[in-house]
Coordinates of N, CA, C and O in Angstrom, one line a residue:
M1 N -15.4 56.4 203.4 CA -14.4 55.3 202.8 C -13.7 54.5 203.8 O -13.3 55.1 204.7
Q2 N -13.7 53.5 203.4 CA -13.0 52.2 204.3 C -11.4 51.9 203.9 O -11.5 52.1 202.6
A3 N -10.7 52.1 204.9 CA -9.2 52.0 204.5 C -9.1 50.2 204.2 O -9.5 49.5 204.8
K4 N -8.2 50.0 202.9 CA -8.0 48.9 202.7 C -6.1 48.9 202.8 O -5.7 49.7 202.6
S5 N -6.0 47.5 202.6 CA -4.4 47.3 202.7 C -4.0 46.7 201.2 O -5.0 46.1 200.6
G6 N -2.9 46.9 200.7 CA -2.4 46.4 199.4 C -1.8 47.1 198.7 O -1.4 48.3 199.2
L7 N -1.8 46.8 197.3 CA -1.2 47.9 196.4 C -1.9 48.7 195.7 O -3.2 48.4 195.5
G8 N -1.4 50.0 195.6 CA -2.2 51.1 194.7 C -1.3 52.0 194.2 O -0.2 51.9 194.3
T9 N -1.9 53.0 193.5 CA -1.2 54.0 193.1 C -1.9 55.5 193.6 O -3.0 55.5 193.7
L10 N -0.6 56.0 194.2 CA -1.1 57.6 194.9 C -0.7 58.6 193.6 O 0.1 58.7 193.0
V11 N -1.8 59.4 193.4 CA -1.8 60.4 192.6 C -2.1 62.0 193.3 O -2.9 62.1 193.9
V12 N -1.1 62.7 192.8 CA -1.1 64.1 193.5 C -0.8 65.0 192.3 O 0.2 65.0 191.6
R13 N -1.8 66.0 192.1 CA -1.6 67.3 191.0 C -0.4 68.1 191.6 O -0.3 68.3 192.9
P14 N 0.4 68.8 190.9 CA 1.5 69.7 191.3 C 0.9 70.7 192.0 O 1.5 71.1 193.1
E15 N -0.3 71.2 191.8 CA -0.9 72.3 192.5 C -1.4 72.0 193.9 O -1.8 72.6 194.6
D16 N -1.5 70.5 194.0 CA -2.0 70.0 195.4 C -0.7 69.5 196.4 O -0.8 69.1 197.5
L17 N 0.3 70.2 196.1 CA 1.7 70.0 196.7 C 1.9 71.4 197.3 O 1.7 72.4 196.6
A18 N 2.7 71.5 198.6 CA 2.8 72.9 199.2 C 4.1 72.9 199.6 O 4.8 72.0 200.4
L19 N 4.9 74.0 199.6 CA 6.1 74.2 200.1 C 6.0 74.9 201.2 O 5.0 75.9 201.6
G20 N 6.5 74.7 202.5 CA 6.5 75.4 203.8 C 7.4 74.8 204.9 O 8.4 74.3 204.4
E21 N 7.0 75.2 206.0 CA 7.8 74.6 207.1 C 7.6 73.2 207.7 O 8.4 73.0 208.4
T22 N 6.5 72.8 207.4 CA 6.5 71.3 207.5 C 6.3 70.3 206.2 O 6.1 71.1 205.1
G23 N 6.7 69.2 206.3 CA 6.5 68.3 205.1 C 7.9 67.5 204.9 O 8.8 67.6 206.0
T24 N 8.1 66.9 204.0 CA 9.3 66.2 203.7 C 10.6 66.9 203.2 O 10.2 67.8 202.1
P25 N 11.7 67.0 203.8 CA 12.8 67.8 203.3 C 13.1 67.2 201.9 O 13.5 66.0 201.7
L26 N 13.3 68.0 200.8 CA 13.7 67.4 199.6 C 14.6 68.5 198.8 O 14.5 69.7 199.1
V27 N 15.6 68.2 198.0 CA 16.7 69.0 197.5 C 16.0 69.4 196.1 O 15.6 68.8 195.2
L28 N 16.0 70.9 196.1 CA 15.2 71.5 194.7 C 16.4 71.3 193.7 O 17.5 71.5 193.9
S29 N 16.0 70.9 192.5 CA 16.9 70.9 191.3 C 16.8 72.1 190.2 O 17.5 72.2 189.8
A30 N 15.4 72.5 190.3 CA 15.3 73.6 189.5 C 13.9 74.3 189.7 O 12.9 73.9 190.4
R31 N 13.9 75.6 189.5 CA 12.7 76.4 189.6 C 12.4 77.1 188.4 O 13.2 77.7 187.6
L32 N 11.1 77.2 187.9 CA 10.8 77.7 186.6 C 9.5 78.9 186.9 O 8.7 78.3 187.5
F33 N 9.8 79.8 186.5 CA 8.8 80.9 186.7 C 7.7 80.7 185.6 O 8.0 80.7 184.4
L34 N 6.4 80.8 186.2 CA 5.2 80.9 185.1 C 4.4 81.8 185.3 O 3.2 81.6 185.5
G35 N 4.9 83.0 185.4 CA 4.0 84.4 185.6 C 3.9 84.6 186.9 O 4.8 84.8 187.7
H36 N 2.7 84.5 187.6 CA 2.4 84.6 189.0 C 2.6 83.5 189.8 O 2.5 83.7 191.1
T37 N 3.1 82.5 189.3 CA 3.4 81.3 189.9 C 4.9 80.5 189.5 O 5.4 81.2 188.5
A38 N 5.4 79.5 190.3 CA 6.6 79.1 189.8 C 6.2 77.6 189.9 O 5.5 77.2 190.6
E39 N 7.0 76.8 189.2 CA 7.4 75.3 189.2 C 8.7 75.0 189.8 O 9.6 75.3 189.5
Y40 N 8.4 74.1 190.9 CA 9.8 73.7 191.7 C 9.9 72.3 191.4 O 8.9 71.3 191.4
R41 N 11.0 71.7 190.9 CA 11.3 70.4 190.6 C 12.3 69.7 191.5 O 13.4 70.3 191.9
F42 N 11.8 68.7 192.1 CA 12.8 67.6 193.2 C 12.9 66.4 192.6 O 11.9 65.7 192.3
P43 N 14.2 65.9 192.5 CA 14.4 64.6 192.0 C 13.7 63.4 193.3 O 14.2 63.7 194.4
V44 N 13.2 62.6 192.6 CA 12.7 61.6 193.7 C 12.9 60.3 192.8 O 12.1 60.0 192.0
G45 N 13.8 59.4 193.1 CA 14.3 58.2 192.6 C 14.6 58.6 190.9 O 15.3 59.5 190.6
D46 N 13.8 57.8 190.1 CA 14.2 58.2 188.6 C 13.2 59.2 188.0 O 13.3 59.4 186.9
A47 N 12.5 59.8 188.7 CA 11.5 60.9 188.3 C 11.7 62.3 189.2 O 12.5 62.5 189.9
F48 N 10.7 62.8 188.6 CA 10.6 64.6 189.4 C 9.3 64.8 189.9 O 8.3 64.4 189.3
L49 N 9.4 65.2 191.2 CA 8.2 65.8 191.8 C 8.3 67.1 191.4 O 9.0 68.0 191.6
R50 N 7.0 67.5 191.0 CA 6.8 69.0 190.5 C 5.7 69.6 191.5 O 4.8 69.1 191.7
V51 N 6.1 70.8 191.9 CA 5.3 71.5 193.1 C 4.9 72.8 192.1 O 5.9 73.5 191.8
I52 N 3.6 73.4 192.2 CA 3.4 74.5 191.7 C 2.7 75.6 192.8 O 1.9 74.9 193.5
G53 N 3.4 76.6 192.9 CA 3.0 77.4 193.9 C 3.4 78.9 193.8 O 4.2 79.1 192.7
P54 N 3.5 79.7 194.8 CA 3.8 81.1 194.7 C 5.3 81.2 194.2 O 6.2 80.1 194.8
A55 N 5.8 82.3 193.5 CA 7.2 82.4 193.3 C 7.8 82.9 194.5 O 7.5 84.0 195.0
L56 N 8.8 82.0 195.0 CA 9.4 82.5 196.5 C 10.7 83.2 196.2 O 11.4 82.7 195.1
E57 N 11.0 84.2 196.7 CA 12.4 84.9 196.5 C 13.5 84.4 197.2 O 13.2 83.6 198.3
G58 N 14.7 84.3 196.5 CA 15.8 83.7 197.3 C 15.9 82.2 197.2 O 17.0 81.6 197.8
V59 N 15.0 81.5 196.4 CA 15.1 80.0 196.5 C 15.8 79.8 195.2 O 15.8 80.3 194.2
R60 N 17.0 78.7 195.5 CA 18.0 78.3 194.5 C 18.0 76.7 194.4 O 17.8 76.3 195.4
A61 N 18.4 76.5 193.3 CA 18.7 74.9 193.1 C 19.7 74.6 194.0 O 20.8 75.3 194.4
G62 N 19.6 73.4 194.7 CA 20.3 72.8 195.7 C 20.1 73.0 197.2 O 20.7 72.5 198.1
Q63 N 19.1 73.8 197.1 CA 18.6 74.0 198.8 C 17.5 73.0 198.9 O 16.9 72.3 198.2
T64 N 17.5 72.9 200.2 CA 16.5 71.7 200.6 C 15.2 72.5 201.2 O 15.4 73.3 201.9
L65 N 14.1 72.0 200.5 CA 12.9 72.6 201.0 C 12.0 71.7 201.4 O 12.1 70.6 201.3
R66 N 10.9 71.9 202.4 CA 9.7 70.9 202.9 C 8.6 71.2 201.8 O 8.1 72.0 201.7
V67 N 8.3 69.6 201.5 CA 7.1 69.6 200.7 C 6.0 68.7 201.4 O 6.3 67.8 201.8
R68 N 4.8 69.2 201.3 CA 3.7 68.4 201.9 C 2.5 68.3 201.1 O 2.5 69.2 199.9
V69 N 1.9 67.0 201.1 CA 0.6 66.9 200.2 C -0.4 67.5 200.8 O -0.5 67.3 202.2
R70 N -1.2 68.3 200.2 CA -2.3 68.9 200.6 C -3.7 68.0 200.2 O -4.6 68.1 200.9
E71 N -3.5 67.4 199.2 CA -4.7 66.6 198.7 C -4.2 65.4 197.8 O -3.1 65.7 196.8
A72 N -4.7 64.3 197.8 CA -4.2 63.3 197.0 C -5.5 62.3 196.7 O -6.3 62.1 197.5
T73 N -5.2 61.3 195.7 CA -6.2 60.3 195.4 C -5.3 58.9 195.2 O -4.4 58.9 194.7
V74 N -6.1 57.9 196.0 CA -5.4 56.7 195.8 C -6.2 55.7 195.0 O -7.6 55.8 195.1
F75 N -5.7 55.1 193.9 CA -6.2 54.2 193.2 C -6.0 52.6 193.5 O -4.9 52.4 193.4
D76 N -6.9 51.9 193.8 CA -6.7 50.5 194.2 C -6.0 49.7 192.9 O -6.5 49.9 191.6
A77 N -5.0 49.0 193.1 CA -4.4 48.4 192.0 C -5.2 47.4 191.2 O -4.9 47.1 190.2
G78 N -6.2 46.9 191.9 CA -7.0 45.9 191.3 C -8.3 46.3 190.5 O -9.0 45.6 190.1
A79 N -8.1 47.8 190.5 CA -9.5 48.4 190.0 C -9.0 48.7 188.6 O -8.3 48.6 188.0

């Protein structure tokens, strides 16, 4: 794939994001348990970034966690 410059849309599924030691530091606003996984919500501008992953012990709203993108798709704005 050839890189282009210009406007586009980045799409990332919640399960394609990961919490860990590397990534962008974001403040957690909520954690919801989904059985064997959990959803973590981070405010980004006027929206929320949702991360679905393992239920981590001791994680609370207000904490700063690191979020990284494992996989994403970019759609060309002209397409």
